[in-house]
């Protein structure tokens, strides 16, 4: 019977370990059990990607709807080409929506905010945002202001 | 040499050293099958070491150690462990597993090497414990036993699997006269009823000689005398007679090898340390 | 001068030799497939004494470390008006570093030293020898279950440590200092990544579990079988484990989070 209580506590111990790991995955890192296949890719071109990094969030009306997959240079237009993975459930982004790079807080991370348009058609997998707004560059803003433009 | 026709164990020209100190220097010994062989000798001559050589826990630097027709030092791991299943060894310290009760200690080798059902194991264990007079102590832990009880429990464990060969390292030490009688009788009965080959290491000359078929005396890294108990009693060698009679003075050294006593105490003399002051 | 170099060289050679012997020892213990009917109960018993019994110290330490992180983080972050980032700071610190490292250090002190002393005493009282003479390999019977138990327990303990710490940080940050609970979790979730942070932390704790348990069982098995020998082996277990954990942590961090 001593063996039995040992068996039981060890079983509980292992379960607690798995539960802790699940907690770290779901609650701490916000991993959703949704599979990554359930998303589609949109592209956006920016004149200046600023401090945008892969894995940064993409939101709409403040709600996260996807993340940035990667950022490359478009060799023809010399713009930053950003690939965005959007959740499959958000499949009705109007085609004339704009992708805007914003900063969370004054000094926080940069992310892409999608400001909603009014078109009846939606963006589909592989489409590109027509309108974009590049990162707000604090230095440039200040120098513009100083030179009175 | 004892004229054993069918030696179960045979050591030939064994050389073994511990560090600088040579324990055995060309020792040869034959242990006959199905008999009780006593190995006697002064403390620290290497009787325990001899048993470890036979069990394959130590390897000789030269010479051969044959057990049941196999050369022990040359055996691979698997073969060695298989051979050891046929051996039982009673350690000088008992070496009971401190985290198991007396019952579980005796049951340990049975559980490991057989797949007997629990009630059968129980019967065997209680039988073995009964034989050493410890059936009532089955639920005690080793820490709760006295020295003599520890040794008897260990004895029960070493015979649990009815081995072919059993080596007893000092089974009589710490036993009262009654327990001693029980152990002596047990060793003799085991040998008689099951034809075990028994190797008995002991200082107790009368007890050992009373149950052994052959005896040999080890001293100074070699065998100084061997034969049947009667042959030994009438052995011509001074060394053998001194050991058997327990006389302090004689050719057998009582002291551990050391520099000259006078030198150690700093009395002027020819010693290594004498000329310092 | 030459003599110093000779001494240095000898120490180096001895160290490499002992690592080699320890490797051989581990291989001897783990080679071969154990009979699950025999091995499983042994493993369970060892996980109980190595893992379950370490739970109390892990939970208490995790709680306090999380609470301290909450307090310190709050005072620093509130200077920049970004105390909402406290969740992110606590979680990253715990999951990447403190969880695996502190768990391994506590494990070495609590369970590793006990393993060394137990095995060393078994050696000193000839229990290992007598097992050998019964045809049972102590490497497989005694060492292997203890090794696997430690190896499995450390990652579990580390995960529990991190979770308790994050909860303790919430206790201080949210309940006491008044950070909004939504931003505590929200900030955490947006900055902690499962693959780079959580999984790398798990990898760290697996490596630490391996190394700490290995050191503990080897020191016990290799000790000089006397009281002084056992006590020095126990000390060595704690010292070597701690140094190995801290050194390996640097290497692993550089490989996992460094930009090269
Ligand atoms: N582990 C060891 N390391 C170094 N020397 C050892 C070791 N074990 C034993 N010896 C030495 O080997 C010699 C023989 O030891 P052994 O234990 O075989 O003696 P013994 O004949 O069994 O003595 P006793 O009758 O007192 O048990 C002793 O002189 C001892 O000093
Ligand atoms: Mg001895």
mmCIF file of C-alpha atoms in Angstrom, chain B:
data_model
loop_
_atom_site.group_PDB
_atom_site.id
_atom_site.type_symbol
_atom_site.label_atom_id
_atom_site.label_comp_id
_atom_site.label_asym_id
_atom_site.label_seq_id
_atom_site.Cartn_x
_atom_site.Cartn_y
_atom_site.Cartn_z
ATOM 1 C CA UNK B 1 47.976 -29.630 -2.573
ATOM 2 C CA UNK B 2 44.782 -31.283 -1.631
ATOM 3 C CA UNK B 3 44.201 -34.095 -4.044
ATOM 4 C CA UNK B 4 40.824 -32.993 -5.365
ATOM 5 C CA UNK B 5 39.726 -35.055 -8.317
ATOM 6 C CA UNK B 6 36.944 -32.699 -9.257
ATOM 7 C CA UNK B 7 37.869 -29.132 -8.309
ATOM 8 C CA UNK B 8 34.972 -26.695 -8.501
ATOM 9 C CA UNK B 9 37.271 -23.751 -8.015
ATOM 10 C CA UNK B 10 40.865 -23.671 -9.079
ATOM 11 C CA UNK B 11 43.307 -20.829 -8.555
ATOM 12 C CA UNK B 12 46.723 -21.157 -10.145
ATOM 13 C CA UNK B 13 49.726 -18.902 -9.526
ATOM 14 C CA UNK B 14 47.537 -15.951 -8.645
ATOM 15 C CA UNK B 15 49.328 -12.628 -8.139
ATOM 16 C CA UNK B 16 47.427 -9.692 -6.697
ATOM 17 C CA UNK B 17 48.513 -6.383 -5.175
ATOM 18 C CA UNK B 18 46.810 -3.536 -3.399
ATOM 19 C CA UNK B 19 48.835 -0.506 -4.342
ATOM 20 C CA UNK B 20 52.455 -1.288 -3.542
ATOM 21 C CA UNK B 21 51.574 -4.161 -1.240
ATOM 22 C CA UNK B 22 51.553 -7.616 -2.751
ATOM 23 C CA UNK B 23 48.702 -9.593 -1.187
ATOM 24 C CA UNK B 24 49.097 -12.831 -3.124
ATOM 25 C CA UNK B 25 52.309 -13.924 -4.718
ATOM 26 C CA UNK B 26 51.770 -17.045 -6.743
ATOM 27 C CA UNK B 27 48.938 -18.570 -4.737
ATOM 28 C CA UNK B 28 47.483 -21.860 -5.937
ATOM 29 C CA UNK B 29 44.429 -23.500 -4.448
ATOM 30 C CA UNK B 30 41.849 -26.083 -5.401
ATOM 31 C CA UNK B 31 38.412 -26.257 -3.868
ATOM 32 C CA UNK B 32 36.624 -29.582 -4.399
ATOM 33 C CA UNK B 33 33.047 -29.802 -5.501
ATOM 34 C CA UNK B 34 30.392 -30.618 -2.933
ATOM 35 C CA UNK B 35 32.704 -30.295 0.047
ATOM 36 C CA UNK B 36 33.251 -27.754 2.792
ATOM 37 C CA UNK B 37 36.616 -26.089 2.478
ATOM 38 C CA UNK B 38 37.827 -23.862 5.256
ATOM 39 C CA UNK B 39 40.241 -21.031 4.579
ATOM 40 C CA UNK B 40 41.984 -19.798 7.661
ATOM 41 C CA UNK B 41 44.724 -17.348 8.240
ATOM 42 C CA UNK B 42 45.798 -14.315 10.192
ATOM 43 C CA UNK B 43 43.744 -11.153 9.939
ATOM 44 C CA UNK B 44 44.659 -9.025 6.938
ATOM 45 C CA UNK B 45 46.312 -11.744 4.864
ATOM 46 C CA UNK B 46 43.728 -11.472 2.143
ATOM 47 C CA UNK B 47 41.011 -14.048 2.826
ATOM 48 C CA UNK B 48 38.254 -11.637 1.882
ATOM 49 C CA UNK B 49 40.316 -10.604 -1.119
ATOM 50 C CA UNK B 50 40.501 -14.260 -2.137
ATOM 51 C CA UNK B 51 36.710 -14.564 -2.073
ATOM 52 C CA UNK B 52 36.398 -11.411 -4.174
ATOM 53 C CA UNK B 53 38.794 -12.872 -6.720
ATOM 54 C CA UNK B 54 36.650 -15.972 -6.933
ATOM 55 C CA UNK B 55 33.515 -13.862 -7.311
ATOM 56 C CA UNK B 56 35.086 -11.810 -10.089
ATOM 57 C CA UNK B 57 34.901 -8.499 -8.213
ATOM 58 C CA UNK B 58 38.666 -8.221 -8.381
ATOM 59 C CA UNK B 59 40.926 -9.334 -11.201
ATOM 60 C CA UNK B 60 44.311 -10.947 -10.579
ATOM 61 C CA UNK B 61 47.414 -9.420 -12.125
ATOM 62 C CA UNK B 62 48.616 -12.841 -13.180
ATOM 63 C CA UNK B 63 47.462 -16.427 -12.884
ATOM 64 C CA UNK B 64 44.108 -18.052 -13.481
ATOM 65 C CA UNK B 65 40.889 -18.243 -11.501
ATOM 66 C CA UNK B 66 38.583 -20.999 -12.712
ATOM 67 C CA UNK B 67 35.095 -21.470 -11.297
ATOM 68 C CA UNK B 68 32.859 -24.258 -12.583
ATOM 69 C CA UNK B 69 35.127 -24.623 -15.597
ATOM 70 C CA UNK B 70 35.040 -20.948 -16.558
ATOM 71 C CA UNK B 71 37.888 -18.496 -16.307
ATOM 72 C CA UNK B 72 36.385 -15.768 -14.160
ATOM 73 C CA UNK B 73 38.648 -12.816 -15.094
ATOM 74 C CA UNK B 74 38.001 -13.393 -18.796
ATOM 75 C CA UNK B 75 34.220 -13.515 -18.567
ATOM 76 C CA UNK B 76 32.184 -10.727 -20.140
ATOM 77 C CA UNK B 77 29.712 -8.805 -18.082
ATOM 78 C CA UNK B 78 26.713 -10.960 -18.972
ATOM 79 C CA UNK B 79 28.461 -14.273 -18.456
ATOM 80 C CA UNK B 80 29.915 -13.091 -15.162
ATOM 81 C CA UNK B 81 26.498 -12.108 -13.855
ATOM 82 C CA UNK B 82 25.081 -15.425 -14.978
ATOM 83 C CA UNK B 83 27.851 -17.260 -13.133
ATOM 84 C CA UNK B 84 27.218 -15.194 -10.012
ATOM 85 C CA UNK B 85 23.613 -16.316 -9.950
ATOM 86 C CA UNK B 86 25.013 -19.716 -9.015
ATOM 87 C CA UNK B 87 27.028 -18.259 -6.159
ATOM 88 C CA UNK B 88 26.001 -17.088 -2.745
ATOM 89 C CA UNK B 89 28.241 -14.947 -0.643
ATOM 90 C CA UNK B 90 27.942 -13.946 2.953
ATOM 91 C CA UNK B 91 29.779 -10.666 3.400
ATOM 92 C CA UNK B 92 31.874 -10.020 6.437
ATOM 93 C CA UNK B 93 29.749 -6.965 7.232
ATOM 94 C CA UNK B 94 26.467 -8.631 6.334
ATOM 95 C CA UNK B 95 25.728 -5.925 3.762
ATOM 96 C CA UNK B 96 21.952 -6.091 4.151
ATOM 97 C CA UNK B 97 20.003 -3.534 2.112
ATOM 98 C CA UNK B 98 19.199 -0.909 4.686
ATOM 99 C CA UNK B 99 16.021 0.299 2.981
ATOM 100 C CA UNK B 100 14.401 -3.147 2.950
ATOM 101 C CA UNK B 101 13.036 -5.183 5.839
ATOM 102 C CA UNK B 102 14.643 -8.482 6.793
ATOM 103 C CA UNK B 103 11.931 -10.322 4.880
ATOM 104 C CA UNK B 104 12.450 -8.241 1.739
ATOM 105 C CA UNK B 105 16.203 -8.637 2.006
ATOM 106 C CA UNK B 106 15.913 -12.398 1.890
ATOM 107 C CA UNK B 107 13.272 -12.191 -0.822
ATOM 108 C CA UNK B 108 15.417 -9.880 -2.960
ATOM 109 C CA UNK B 109 17.500 -12.455 -4.872
ATOM 110 C CA UNK B 110 14.413 -14.648 -5.361
ATOM 111 C CA UNK B 111 12.379 -11.787 -6.769
ATOM 112 C CA UNK B 112 15.184 -10.718 -9.087
ATOM 113 C CA UNK B 113 16.081 -14.087 -10.501
ATOM 114 C CA UNK B 114 12.814 -15.999 -10.537
ATOM 115 C CA UNK B 115 9.206 -15.309 -11.401
ATOM 116 C CA UNK B 116 7.706 -17.245 -8.520
ATOM 117 C CA UNK B 117 4.300 -16.162 -7.224
ATOM 118 C CA UNK B 118 4.249 -14.121 -4.020
ATOM 119 C CA UNK B 119 2.931 -16.839 -1.709
ATOM 120 C CA UNK B 120 5.657 -19.215 -2.796
ATOM 121 C CA UNK B 121 8.327 -16.562 -2.208
ATOM 122 C CA UNK B 122 6.820 -16.018 1.227
ATOM 123 C CA UNK B 123 7.133 -19.705 2.041
ATOM 124 C CA UNK B 124 10.725 -19.907 0.886
ATOM 125 C CA UNK B 125 11.762 -16.775 2.760
ATOM 126 C CA UNK B 126 10.141 -17.892 5.996
ATOM 127 C CA UNK B 127 11.817 -21.259 5.658
ATOM 128 C CA UNK B 128 15.235 -19.666 5.252
ATOM 129 C CA UNK B 129 14.620 -17.286 8.152
ATOM 130 C CA UNK B 130 13.454 -20.197 10.304
ATOM 131 C CA UNK B 131 16.722 -21.965 9.557
ATOM 132 C CA UNK B 132 18.713 -19.093 11.044
ATOM 133 C CA UNK B 133 16.253 -18.519 13.883
ATOM 134 C CA UNK B 134 14.967 -15.163 12.671
ATOM 135 C CA UNK B 135 11.452 -15.951 11.516
ATOM 136 C CA UNK B 136 10.112 -13.639 14.204
ATOM 137 C CA UNK B 137 12.344 -10.789 13.066
ATOM 138 C CA UNK B 138 11.061 -10.713 9.529
ATOM 139 C CA UNK B 139 9.486 -7.255 9.783
ATOM 140 C CA UNK B 140 12.438 -5.575 11.454
ATOM 141 C CA UNK B 141 14.654 -3.232 9.498
ATOM 142 C CA UNK B 142 18.391 -4.015 9.349
ATOM 143 C CA UNK B 143 19.159 -1.049 11.602
ATOM 144 C CA UNK B 144 17.095 -2.735 14.338
ATOM 145 C CA UNK B 145 19.172 -5.927 14.333
ATOM 146 C CA UNK B 146 22.173 -6.775 16.476
ATOM 147 C CA UNK B 147 25.483 -7.648 14.852
ATOM 148 C CA UNK B 148 24.982 -11.383 15.136
ATOM 149 C CA UNK B 149 21.378 -11.172 13.911
ATOM 150 C CA UNK B 150 22.513 -9.087 10.937
ATOM 151 C CA UNK B 151 24.967 -11.770 9.976
ATOM 152 C CA UNK B 152 22.392 -14.539 10.299
ATOM 153 C CA UNK B 153 19.886 -12.571 8.229
ATOM 154 C CA UNK B 154 22.580 -12.099 5.615
ATOM 155 C CA UNK B 155 23.267 -15.816 5.756
ATOM 156 C CA UNK B 156 19.598 -16.511 5.078
ATOM 157 C CA UNK B 157 19.757 -14.162 2.115
ATOM 158 C CA UNK B 158 22.851 -15.775 0.650
ATOM 159 C CA UNK B 159 21.234 -19.215 0.679
ATOM 160 C CA UNK B 160 17.865 -17.969 -0.549
ATOM 161 C CA UNK B 161 18.382 -19.195 -4.098
ATOM 162 C CA UNK B 162 20.013 -22.514 -3.126
ATOM 163 C CA UNK B 163 23.249 -21.683 -4.949
ATOM 164 C CA UNK B 164 25.798 -24.251 -6.139
ATOM 165 C CA UNK B 165 28.616 -22.468 -4.411
ATOM 166 C CA UNK B 166 28.429 -20.536 -1.230
ATOM 167 C CA UNK B 167 31.172 -18.483 0.320
ATOM 168 C CA UNK B 168 30.929 -17.573 3.962
ATOM 169 C CA UNK B 169 33.123 -14.711 5.144
ATOM 170 C CA UNK B 170 33.384 -15.061 8.919
ATOM 171 C CA UNK B 171 29.940 -16.543 9.624
ATOM 172 C CA UNK B 172 30.767 -17.207 13.284
ATOM 173 C CA UNK B 173 31.934 -13.748 14.283
ATOM 174 C CA UNK B 174 29.688 -12.170 16.889
ATOM 175 C CA UNK B 175 27.559 -15.250 17.543
ATOM 176 C CA UNK B 176 26.792 -16.568 20.989
ATOM 177 C CA UNK B 177 27.537 -20.267 21.588
ATOM 178 C CA UNK B 178 23.995 -21.329 20.729
ATOM 179 C CA UNK B 179 23.757 -19.293 17.561
ATOM 180 C CA UNK B 180 27.229 -20.483 16.668
ATOM 181 C CA UNK B 181 26.064 -24.077 17.035
ATOM 182 C CA UNK B 182 23.047 -23.307 14.839
ATOM 183 C CA UNK B 183 25.189 -21.767 12.126
ATOM 184 C CA UNK B 184 27.699 -24.622 12.228
ATOM 185 C CA UNK B 185 24.899 -27.127 11.897
ATOM 186 C CA UNK B 186 23.295 -25.100 9.108
ATOM 187 C CA UNK B 187 26.479 -25.024 7.081
ATOM 188 C CA UNK B 188 26.991 -28.742 7.523
ATOM 189 C CA UNK B 189 23.345 -29.571 6.701
ATOM 190 C CA UNK B 190 23.319 -27.393 3.618
ATOM 191 C CA UNK B 191 26.386 -29.140 2.394
ATOM 192 C CA UNK B 192 25.120 -32.607 3.234
ATOM 193 C CA UNK B 193 21.578 -32.289 1.946
ATOM 194 C CA UNK B 194 22.168 -30.337 -1.224
ATOM 195 C CA UNK B 195 25.772 -31.063 -2.017
ATOM 196 C CA UNK B 196 26.723 -27.413 -1.975
ATOM 197 C CA UNK B 197 30.295 -26.487 -2.502
ATOM 198 C CA UNK B 198 31.081 -24.357 0.514
ATOM 199 C CA UNK B 199 34.001 -22.076 1.178
ATOM 200 C CA UNK B 200 34.298 -21.041 4.763
ATOM 201 C CA UNK B 201 36.543 -18.199 5.835
ATOM 202 C CA UNK B 202 37.021 -18.098 9.554
ATOM 203 C CA UNK B 203 39.373 -17.564 12.452
ATOM 204 C CA UNK B 204 37.558 -20.011 14.665
ATOM 205 C CA UNK B 205 39.825 -22.988 14.358
ATOM 206 C CA UNK B 206 37.856 -25.637 16.316
ATOM 207 C CA UNK B 207 34.508 -24.799 14.678
ATOM 208 C CA UNK B 208 35.988 -24.653 11.233
ATOM 209 C CA UNK B 209 37.926 -27.868 11.600
ATOM 210 C CA UNK B 210 34.863 -29.592 12.996
ATOM 211 C CA UNK B 211 32.782 -29.064 9.860
ATOM 212 C CA UNK B 212 35.220 -28.815 6.984
ATOM 213 C CA UNK B 213 36.411 -31.601 4.752
ATOM 214 C CA UNK B 214 39.489 -29.686 3.719
ATOM 215 C CA UNK B 215 41.220 -26.722 5.219
ATOM 216 C CA UNK B 216 44.010 -24.488 4.134
ATOM 217 C CA UNK B 217 45.900 -21.798 5.929
ATOM 218 C CA UNK B 218 46.900 -18.649 4.076
ATOM 219 C CA UNK B 219 49.679 -16.469 5.322
ATOM 220 C CA UNK B 220 52.100 -14.091 3.678
ATOM 221 C CA UNK B 221 50.509 -14.347 0.269
ATOM 222 C CA UNK B 222 50.645 -18.108 -0.082
ATOM 223 C CA UNK B 223 49.241 -21.334 1.338
ATOM 224 C CA UNK B 224 51.351 -22.481 4.248
ATOM 225 C CA UNK B 225 49.485 -25.706 4.877
ATOM 226 C CA UNK B 226 46.480 -27.607 3.673
ATOM 227 C CA UNK B 227 44.769 -30.959 3.860
ATOM 228 C CA UNK B 228 42.052 -32.670 5.837
ATOM 229 C CA UNK B 229 41.574 -31.518 9.440
ATOM 230 C CA UNK B 230 43.549 -34.540 10.699
ATOM 231 C CA UNK B 231 46.389 -33.904 8.300
ATOM 232 C CA UNK B 232 46.562 -30.306 9.453
ATOM 233 C CA UNK B 233 46.523 -31.203 13.137
ATOM 234 C CA UNK B 234 49.591 -33.333 12.525
ATOM 235 C CA UNK B 235 51.190 -30.938 10.066
ATOM 236 C CA UNK B 236 54.962 -30.790 10.462
ATOM 237 C CA UNK B 237 55.266 -27.059 9.742
ATOM 238 C CA UNK B 238 55.850 -24.718 12.694
ATOM 239 C CA UNK B 239 53.753 -21.998 11.086
ATOM 240 C CA UNK B 240 50.711 -24.244 10.840
ATOM 241 C CA UNK B 241 51.075 -25.474 14.401
ATOM 242 C CA UNK B 242 51.497 -21.913 15.680
ATOM 243 C CA UNK B 243 48.318 -20.788 13.933
ATOM 244 C CA UNK B 244 46.239 -23.758 15.023
ATOM 245 C CA UNK B 245 47.352 -23.493 18.633
ATOM 246 C CA UNK B 246 47.128 -19.689 18.665
ATOM 247 C CA UNK B 247 50.591 -19.045 20.063
ATOM 248 C CA UNK B 248 51.657 -15.382 19.894
ATOM 249 C CA UNK B 249 55.303 -16.113 19.119
ATOM 250 C CA UNK B 250 56.483 -18.028 16.114
ATOM 251 C CA UNK B 251 57.167 -17.683 12.439
ATOM 252 C CA UNK B 252 53.721 -16.285 11.554
ATOM 253 C CA UNK B 253 53.781 -12.481 11.811
ATOM 254 C CA UNK B 254 51.043 -10.954 13.938
ATOM 255 C CA UNK B 255 51.957 -7.369 13.062
ATOM 256 C CA UNK B 256 51.074 -5.573 9.861
ATOM 257 C CA UNK B 257 54.335 -5.134 7.907
ATOM 258 C CA UNK B 258 56.147 -2.050 9.225
ATOM 259 C CA UNK B 259 59.535 -0.556 9.872
ATOM 260 C CA UNK B 260 61.545 -1.707 12.829
ATOM 261 C CA UNK B 261 59.727 -0.983 16.094
ATOM 262 C CA UNK B 262 62.773 0.671 17.629
ATOM 263 C CA UNK B 263 62.937 3.057 14.689
ATOM 264 C CA UNK B 264 59.266 3.985 14.975
ATOM 265 C CA UNK B 265 59.601 4.922 18.620
ATOM 266 C CA UNK B 266 62.646 7.015 17.847
ATOM 267 C CA UNK B 267 65.071 4.871 19.823
ATOM 268 C CA UNK B 268 68.512 5.001 18.248
ATOM 269 C CA UNK B 269 68.994 2.024 16.020
ATOM 270 C CA UNK B 270 69.485 0.984 12.457
ATOM 271 C CA UNK B 271 65.966 2.112 11.415
ATOM 272 C CA UNK B 272 65.134 4.585 8.638
ATOM 273 C CA UNK B 273 64.036 7.353 11.008
ATOM 274 C CA UNK B 274 66.620 6.901 13.748
ATOM 275 C CA UNK B 275 69.306 9.253 12.549
ATOM 276 C CA UNK B 276 67.243 12.462 12.395
ATOM 277 C CA UNK B 277 67.719 13.801 15.912
#
